[in-house]
Coordinates of C-alpha atoms and ligand atoms in Angstrom, one line a residue:
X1 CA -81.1 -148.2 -187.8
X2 CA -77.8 -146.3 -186.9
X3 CA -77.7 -143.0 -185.8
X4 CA -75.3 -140.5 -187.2
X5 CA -74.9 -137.4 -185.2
X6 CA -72.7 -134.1 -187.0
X7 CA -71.3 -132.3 -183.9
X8 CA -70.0 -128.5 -183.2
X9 CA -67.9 -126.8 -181.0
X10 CA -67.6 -123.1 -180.9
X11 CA -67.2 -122.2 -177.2
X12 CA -64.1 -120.7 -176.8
X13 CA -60.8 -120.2 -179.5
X14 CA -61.0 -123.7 -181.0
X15 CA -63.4 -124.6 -183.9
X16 CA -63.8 -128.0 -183.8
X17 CA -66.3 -130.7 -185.5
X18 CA -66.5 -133.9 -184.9
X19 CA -69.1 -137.7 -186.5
X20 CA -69.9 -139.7 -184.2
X21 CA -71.9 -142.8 -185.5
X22 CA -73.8 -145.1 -182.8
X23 CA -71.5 -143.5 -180.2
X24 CA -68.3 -144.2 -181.6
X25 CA -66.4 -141.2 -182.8
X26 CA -65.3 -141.4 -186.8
X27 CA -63.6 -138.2 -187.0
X28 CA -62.8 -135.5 -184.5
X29 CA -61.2 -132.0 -186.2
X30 CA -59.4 -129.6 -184.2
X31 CA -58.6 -125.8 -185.6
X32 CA -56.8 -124.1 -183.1
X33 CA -56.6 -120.2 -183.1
X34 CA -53.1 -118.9 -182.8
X35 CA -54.5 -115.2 -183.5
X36 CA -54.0 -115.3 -179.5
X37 CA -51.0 -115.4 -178.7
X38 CA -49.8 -112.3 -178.7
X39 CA -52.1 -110.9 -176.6
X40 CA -51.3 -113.1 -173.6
X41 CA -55.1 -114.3 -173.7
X42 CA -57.8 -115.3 -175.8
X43 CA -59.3 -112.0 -177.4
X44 CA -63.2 -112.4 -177.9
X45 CA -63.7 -110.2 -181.2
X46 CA -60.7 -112.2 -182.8
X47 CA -62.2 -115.8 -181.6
X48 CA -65.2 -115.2 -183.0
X49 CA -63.9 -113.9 -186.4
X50 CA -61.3 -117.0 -186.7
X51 CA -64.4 -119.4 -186.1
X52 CA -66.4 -117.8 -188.8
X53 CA -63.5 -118.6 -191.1
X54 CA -62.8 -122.1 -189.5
X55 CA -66.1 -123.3 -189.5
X56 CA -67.1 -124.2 -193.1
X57 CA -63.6 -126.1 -194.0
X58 CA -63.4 -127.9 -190.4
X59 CA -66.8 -129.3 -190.8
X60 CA -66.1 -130.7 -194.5
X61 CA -63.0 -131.9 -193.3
X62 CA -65.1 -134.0 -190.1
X63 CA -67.4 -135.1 -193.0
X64 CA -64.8 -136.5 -195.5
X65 CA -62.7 -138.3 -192.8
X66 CA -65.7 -139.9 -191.1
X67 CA -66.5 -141.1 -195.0
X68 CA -70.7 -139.5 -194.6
X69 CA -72.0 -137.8 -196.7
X70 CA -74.2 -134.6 -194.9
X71 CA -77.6 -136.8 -196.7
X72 CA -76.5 -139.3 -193.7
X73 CA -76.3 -137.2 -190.9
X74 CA -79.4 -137.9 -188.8
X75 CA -79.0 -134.5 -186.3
X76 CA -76.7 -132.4 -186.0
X77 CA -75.2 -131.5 -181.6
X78 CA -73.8 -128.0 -181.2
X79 CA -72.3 -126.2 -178.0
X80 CA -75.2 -124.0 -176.6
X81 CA -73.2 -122.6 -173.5
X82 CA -71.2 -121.4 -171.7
X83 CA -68.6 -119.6 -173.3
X84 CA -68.2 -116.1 -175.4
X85 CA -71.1 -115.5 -176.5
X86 CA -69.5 -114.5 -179.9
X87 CA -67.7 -117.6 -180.3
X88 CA -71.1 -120.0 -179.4
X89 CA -72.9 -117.3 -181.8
X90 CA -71.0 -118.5 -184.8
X91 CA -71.9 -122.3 -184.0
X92 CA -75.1 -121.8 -182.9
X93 CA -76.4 -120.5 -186.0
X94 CA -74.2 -122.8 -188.2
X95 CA -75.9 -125.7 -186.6
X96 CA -79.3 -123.7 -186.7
X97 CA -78.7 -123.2 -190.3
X98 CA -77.8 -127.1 -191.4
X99 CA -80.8 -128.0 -188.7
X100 CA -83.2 -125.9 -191.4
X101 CA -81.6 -126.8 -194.7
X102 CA -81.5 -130.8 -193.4
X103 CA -84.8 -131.1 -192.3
X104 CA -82.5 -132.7 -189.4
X105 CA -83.7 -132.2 -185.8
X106 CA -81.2 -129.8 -183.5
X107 CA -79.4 -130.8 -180.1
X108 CA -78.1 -128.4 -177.6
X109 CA -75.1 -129.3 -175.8
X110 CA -73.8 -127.8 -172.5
X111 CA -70.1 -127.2 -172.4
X112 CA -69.3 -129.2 -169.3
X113 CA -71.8 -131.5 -169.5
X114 CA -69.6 -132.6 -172.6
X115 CA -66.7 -132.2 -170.7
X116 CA -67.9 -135.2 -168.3
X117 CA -69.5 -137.4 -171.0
X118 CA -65.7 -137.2 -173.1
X119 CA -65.4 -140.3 -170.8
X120 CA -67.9 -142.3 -172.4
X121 CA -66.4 -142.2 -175.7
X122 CA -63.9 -145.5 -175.4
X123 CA -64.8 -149.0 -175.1
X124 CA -63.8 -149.3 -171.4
X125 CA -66.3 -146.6 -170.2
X126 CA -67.0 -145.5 -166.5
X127 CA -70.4 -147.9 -165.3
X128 CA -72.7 -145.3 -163.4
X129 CA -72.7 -143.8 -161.5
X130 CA -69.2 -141.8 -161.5
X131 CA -67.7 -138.9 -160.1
X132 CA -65.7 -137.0 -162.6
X133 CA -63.3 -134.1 -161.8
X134 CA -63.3 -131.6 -164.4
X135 CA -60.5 -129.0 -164.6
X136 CA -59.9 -126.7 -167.5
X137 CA -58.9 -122.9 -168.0
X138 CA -63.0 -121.8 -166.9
X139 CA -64.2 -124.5 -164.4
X140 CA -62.9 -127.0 -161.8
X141 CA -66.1 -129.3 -160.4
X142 CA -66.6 -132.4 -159.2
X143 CA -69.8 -133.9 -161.2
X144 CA -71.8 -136.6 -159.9
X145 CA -72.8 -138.6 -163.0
X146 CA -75.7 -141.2 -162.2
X147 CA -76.9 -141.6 -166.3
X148 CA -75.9 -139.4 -169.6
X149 CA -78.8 -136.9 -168.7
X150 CA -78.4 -136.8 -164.9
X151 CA -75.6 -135.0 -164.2
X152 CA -75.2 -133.1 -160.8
X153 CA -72.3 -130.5 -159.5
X154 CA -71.2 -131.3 -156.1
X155 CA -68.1 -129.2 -155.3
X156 CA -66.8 -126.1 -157.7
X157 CA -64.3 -123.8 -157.5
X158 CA -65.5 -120.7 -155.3
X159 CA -63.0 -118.3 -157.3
X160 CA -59.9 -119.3 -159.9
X161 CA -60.2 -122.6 -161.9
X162 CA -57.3 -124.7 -161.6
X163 CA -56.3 -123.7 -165.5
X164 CA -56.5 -120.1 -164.5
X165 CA -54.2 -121.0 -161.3
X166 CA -51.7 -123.0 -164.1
X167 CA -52.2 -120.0 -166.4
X168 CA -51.4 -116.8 -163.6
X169 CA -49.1 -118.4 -161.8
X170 CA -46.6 -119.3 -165.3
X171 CA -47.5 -115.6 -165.9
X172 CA -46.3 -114.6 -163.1
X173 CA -42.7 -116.4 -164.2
X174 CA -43.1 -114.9 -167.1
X175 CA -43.6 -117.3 -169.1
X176 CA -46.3 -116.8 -172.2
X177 CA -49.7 -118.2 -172.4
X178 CA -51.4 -120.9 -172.0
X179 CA -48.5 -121.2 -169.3
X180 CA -50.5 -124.8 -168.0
X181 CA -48.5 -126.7 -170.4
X182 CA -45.3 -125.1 -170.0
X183 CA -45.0 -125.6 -166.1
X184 CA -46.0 -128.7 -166.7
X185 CA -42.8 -129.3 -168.9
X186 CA -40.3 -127.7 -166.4
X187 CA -41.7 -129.6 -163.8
X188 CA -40.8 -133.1 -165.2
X189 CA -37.3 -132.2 -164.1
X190 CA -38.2 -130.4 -160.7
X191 CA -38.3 -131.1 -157.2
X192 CA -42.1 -131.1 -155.9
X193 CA -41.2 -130.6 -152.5
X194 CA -38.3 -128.4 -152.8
X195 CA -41.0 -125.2 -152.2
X196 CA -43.9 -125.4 -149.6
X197 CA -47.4 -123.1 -150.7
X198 CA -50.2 -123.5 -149.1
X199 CA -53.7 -125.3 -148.8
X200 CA -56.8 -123.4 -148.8
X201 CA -59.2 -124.5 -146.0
X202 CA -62.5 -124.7 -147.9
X203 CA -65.3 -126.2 -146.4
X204 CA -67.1 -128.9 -147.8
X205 CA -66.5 -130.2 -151.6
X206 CA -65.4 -126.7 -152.7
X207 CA -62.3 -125.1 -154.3
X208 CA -60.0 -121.9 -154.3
X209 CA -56.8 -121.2 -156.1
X210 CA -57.0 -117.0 -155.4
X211 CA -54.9 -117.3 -152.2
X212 CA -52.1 -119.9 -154.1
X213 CA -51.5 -117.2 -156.5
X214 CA -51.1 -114.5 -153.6
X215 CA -48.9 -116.6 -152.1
X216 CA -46.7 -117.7 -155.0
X217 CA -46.9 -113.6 -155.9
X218 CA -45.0 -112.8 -152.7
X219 CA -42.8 -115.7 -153.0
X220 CA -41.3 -114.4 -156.1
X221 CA -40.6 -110.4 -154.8
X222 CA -39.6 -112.5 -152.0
X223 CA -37.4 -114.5 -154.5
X224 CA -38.1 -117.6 -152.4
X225 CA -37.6 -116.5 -149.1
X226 CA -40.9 -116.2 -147.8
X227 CA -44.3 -116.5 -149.1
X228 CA -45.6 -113.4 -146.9
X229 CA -46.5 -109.9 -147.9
X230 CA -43.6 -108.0 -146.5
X231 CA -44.0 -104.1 -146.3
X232 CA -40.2 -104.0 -148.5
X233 CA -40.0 -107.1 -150.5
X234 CA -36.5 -108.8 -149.9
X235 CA -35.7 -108.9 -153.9
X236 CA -35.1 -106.1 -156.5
X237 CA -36.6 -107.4 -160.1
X238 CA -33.5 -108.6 -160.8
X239 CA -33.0 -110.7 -158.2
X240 CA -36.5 -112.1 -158.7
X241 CA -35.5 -112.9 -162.0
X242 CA -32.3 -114.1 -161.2
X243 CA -34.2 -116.6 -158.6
X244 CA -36.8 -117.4 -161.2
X245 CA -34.2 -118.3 -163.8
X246 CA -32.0 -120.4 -161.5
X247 CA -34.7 -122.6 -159.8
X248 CA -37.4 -122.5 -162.8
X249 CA -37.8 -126.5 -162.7
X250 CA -38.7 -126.6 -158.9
X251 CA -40.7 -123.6 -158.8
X252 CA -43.0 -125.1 -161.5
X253 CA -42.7 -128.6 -159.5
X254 CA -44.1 -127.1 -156.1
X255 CA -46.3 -125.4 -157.9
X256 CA -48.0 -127.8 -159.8
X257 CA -47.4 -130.5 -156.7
X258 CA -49.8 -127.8 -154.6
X259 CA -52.6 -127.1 -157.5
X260 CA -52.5 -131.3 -157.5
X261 CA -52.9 -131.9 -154.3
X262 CA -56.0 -129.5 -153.9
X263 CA -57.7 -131.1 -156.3
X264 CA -57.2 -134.7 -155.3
X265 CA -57.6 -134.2 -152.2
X266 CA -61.4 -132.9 -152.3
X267 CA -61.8 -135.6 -155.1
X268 CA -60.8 -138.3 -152.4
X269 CA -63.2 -136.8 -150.0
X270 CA -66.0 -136.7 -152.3
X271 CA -65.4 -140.2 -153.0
X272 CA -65.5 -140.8 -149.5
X273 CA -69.0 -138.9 -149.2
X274 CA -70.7 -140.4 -152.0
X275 CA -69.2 -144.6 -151.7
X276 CA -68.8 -144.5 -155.4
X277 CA -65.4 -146.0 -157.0
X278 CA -65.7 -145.2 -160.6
X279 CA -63.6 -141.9 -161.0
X280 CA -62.8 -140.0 -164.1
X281 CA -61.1 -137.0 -164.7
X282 CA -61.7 -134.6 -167.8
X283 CA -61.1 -130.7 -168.8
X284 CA -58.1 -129.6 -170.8
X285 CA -56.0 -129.5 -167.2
X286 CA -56.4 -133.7 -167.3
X287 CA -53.8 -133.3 -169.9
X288 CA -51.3 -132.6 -167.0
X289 CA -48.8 -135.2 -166.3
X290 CA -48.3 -134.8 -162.6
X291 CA -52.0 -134.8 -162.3
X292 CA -52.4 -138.2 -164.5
X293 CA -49.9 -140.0 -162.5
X294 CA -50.8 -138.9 -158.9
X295 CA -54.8 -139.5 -160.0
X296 CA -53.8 -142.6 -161.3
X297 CA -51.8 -144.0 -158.4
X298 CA -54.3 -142.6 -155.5
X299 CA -56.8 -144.7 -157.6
X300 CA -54.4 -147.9 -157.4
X301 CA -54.6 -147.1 -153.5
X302 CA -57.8 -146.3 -152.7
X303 CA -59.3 -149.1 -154.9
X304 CA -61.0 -146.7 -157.4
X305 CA -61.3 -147.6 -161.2
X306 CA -60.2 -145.0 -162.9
X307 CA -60.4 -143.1 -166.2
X308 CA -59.2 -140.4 -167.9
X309 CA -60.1 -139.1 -171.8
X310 CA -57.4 -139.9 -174.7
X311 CA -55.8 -136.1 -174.6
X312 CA -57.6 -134.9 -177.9
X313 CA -60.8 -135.3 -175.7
X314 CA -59.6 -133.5 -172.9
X315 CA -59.0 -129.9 -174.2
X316 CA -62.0 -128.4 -176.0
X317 CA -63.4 -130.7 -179.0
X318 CA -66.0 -131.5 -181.0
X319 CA -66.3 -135.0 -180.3
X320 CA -67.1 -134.6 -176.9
X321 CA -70.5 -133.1 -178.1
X322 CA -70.9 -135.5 -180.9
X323 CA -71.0 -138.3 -177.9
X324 CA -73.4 -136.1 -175.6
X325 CA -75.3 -135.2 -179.1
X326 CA -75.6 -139.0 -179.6
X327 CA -76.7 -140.2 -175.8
X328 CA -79.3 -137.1 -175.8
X329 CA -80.7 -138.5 -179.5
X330 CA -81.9 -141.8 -177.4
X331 CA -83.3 -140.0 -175.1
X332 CA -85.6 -137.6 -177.8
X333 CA -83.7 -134.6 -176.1
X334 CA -84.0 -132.0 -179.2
X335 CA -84.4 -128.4 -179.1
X336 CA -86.1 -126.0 -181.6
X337 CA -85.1 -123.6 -183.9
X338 CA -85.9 -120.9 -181.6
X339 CA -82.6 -121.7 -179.4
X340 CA -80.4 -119.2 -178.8
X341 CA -76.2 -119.0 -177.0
X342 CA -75.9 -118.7 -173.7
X343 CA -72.5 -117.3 -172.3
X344 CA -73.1 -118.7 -168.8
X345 CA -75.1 -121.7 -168.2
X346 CA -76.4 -123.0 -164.4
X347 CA -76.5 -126.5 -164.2
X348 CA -76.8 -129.4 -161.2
Ligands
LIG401 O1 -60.7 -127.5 -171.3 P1 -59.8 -126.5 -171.9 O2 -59.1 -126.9 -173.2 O3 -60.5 -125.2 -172.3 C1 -61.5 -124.6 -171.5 O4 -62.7 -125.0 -171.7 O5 -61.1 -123.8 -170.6 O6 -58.7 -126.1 -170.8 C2 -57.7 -125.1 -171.1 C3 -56.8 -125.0 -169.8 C4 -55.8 -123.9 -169.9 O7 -55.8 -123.2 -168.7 C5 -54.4 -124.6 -170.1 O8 -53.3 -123.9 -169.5 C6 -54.7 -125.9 -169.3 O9 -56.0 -126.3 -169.7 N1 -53.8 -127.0 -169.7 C7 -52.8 -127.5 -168.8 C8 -52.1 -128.5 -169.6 N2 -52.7 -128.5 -170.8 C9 -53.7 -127.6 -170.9 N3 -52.6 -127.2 -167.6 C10 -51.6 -127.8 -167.0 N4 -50.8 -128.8 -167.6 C11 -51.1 -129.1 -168.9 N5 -50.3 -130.1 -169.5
LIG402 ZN1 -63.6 -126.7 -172.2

């Protein structure tokens, strides 16, 4: 018998839904919310409003390009948590809703769980047990991965994710958000090593990106100077501008070289810890090209096999549950109709 799994994802600003059929993913549909923009952030009332509006279309779309009929789905996955609790609201009940009218049992995903599991989607899949680093704009975590339902944290961030530390610190270059891509971007053409920030010392398997954005803060009134607090910073706006404007390419470079470097470095160690040599990488920051090619060579050094997600299952997607939906239907891991969102979720 195969086993046909409907998936949802509602957890943040993108509706997504995604069939996956014996694990391999048919269709995988994307609406993003450009409502946002504007507002320099993701607005919670507006997300949830969009998704109510998204959700109906993007899940007929996911239907008719996977060629299945709803008769065919056998259960139907849906992001349970974390996000804004508006957003999972809307998915939540949609999949509560199909769960009733179906007669189809009802799977609970968690976010980052799904995040993980994204790697298990290709043909050329991680064996266990893997470590995965997963970076996006709420979480940074190193996940120790020993099956599809045993899944433990091992080293998190203890303040900013390494999306938000992409995010502030393009903000604080004025550039608009999500800024993650755009320094990205610039950086292609930078030099990494023209500007020096510095590395937090965090014990143990842990992460923080707070005192980066300090210093990259002062370096700008500083315009490049010094990345000190100085009683009179050495630069009118003008001249921070002017600084910004003329070295944009390395600044983004040295930046993105130093958010990098944190998180491979602690991934390295944790691979040291743990002996294991399967390494994946996942979160909407994996889509980061000096992050993909540094991860990629230290795995060519350190004798790791490596993987990383195709970029449509990095950043937030439906198909990512659809695969967790599917791996939690073999193990009978079904929840009722008495389920409800949950905007933070404690897991590991
Ligand atoms: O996983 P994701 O799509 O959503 C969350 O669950 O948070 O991650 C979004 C984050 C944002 O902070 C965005 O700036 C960052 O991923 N991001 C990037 C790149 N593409 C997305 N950061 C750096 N370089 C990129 N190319
Ligand atoms: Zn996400």
């Amino acid at each position: 018998m195969s086993i046909s799994i409907l998936a949802i994802e509602s957890s943040c600003d993108e509706t997504s839904a995604s069939v996956c059929v014996d694990g391999k993913i048919m269709s995988n549909y994307i609406a993003n919310q450009t409502v946002h923009e504007k507002y320099g952030g993701v607005v919670p009332e507006l997300a949830s409003r969009a998704h109510m509006q998204n959700i109906v279309p993007v899940v007929d779309a996911a239907l008719k390009t996977a060629g299945c009929d709803l008769s065919a789905i056998d259960a139907i996955a849906f992001t349970q948590a974390p996000g804004l609790i508006g957003s999972l609201l809307v998915g939540t009940q949609f999949a509560k809703s199909l769960s009733l009218a179906l007669d189809k049992p009802l799977i609970a995903v968690h976010h980052m769980q799904a995040h993980v599991l994204a790697n298990l989607i290709p043909a050329d899949k991680p064996a266990f047990p893997f470590l995965c680093l997963t970076v996006s704009g709420g979480h940074t975590q190193i996940v120790l991965c020993e099956s599809p339902g045993k899944l433990k944290v091992i080293g998190e961030t203890i303040d900013d994710a390494a999306g938000e530390a992409f995010d502030k610190s393009a903000k604080l270059l004025g550039l608009p958000y999500p800024g993650g891509p755009l320094i990205d971007k610039y950086a292609a053409n930078g030099n990494p090593d023209k500007y020096k920030f510095p590395e937090p010392q965090i014990p143990g398997l842990n992460f923080s990106f707070s005192g980066l954005k300090t210093s990259i803060l002062y370096f700008l009134k500083n315009a490049g100077t010094s990345n000190v607090f100085k009683e009179e910073f050495l630069a009118d706006e003008a001249m921070q501008k002017k600084f910004i404007t003329e070295n944009l390419e390395d600044i983004c470079a040295s930046i993105q070289n130093r958010i990098v470097s944190i998180l491979l470095n602690k991934l390295k160690k944790a691979a040291q810890e743990t002996g294991i040599t399967n390494i994946c990488l996942a979160g909407g920051v994996s889509a980061n090209s000096g992050l993909r090619k540094t991860f990629t060579a230290l795995g060519e050094k350190m004798h790791w096999k490596t993987f990383i997600p195709a970029f449509e299952y990095c950043t937030d997607n439906a198909a990512m549950i659809a695969i967790t939906g599917y791996y939690k239907f073999l193990e009978n891991n079904f929840t009722d109709l008495s389920i409800s969102p949950s905007a933070r979720a404690e897991w590991g």
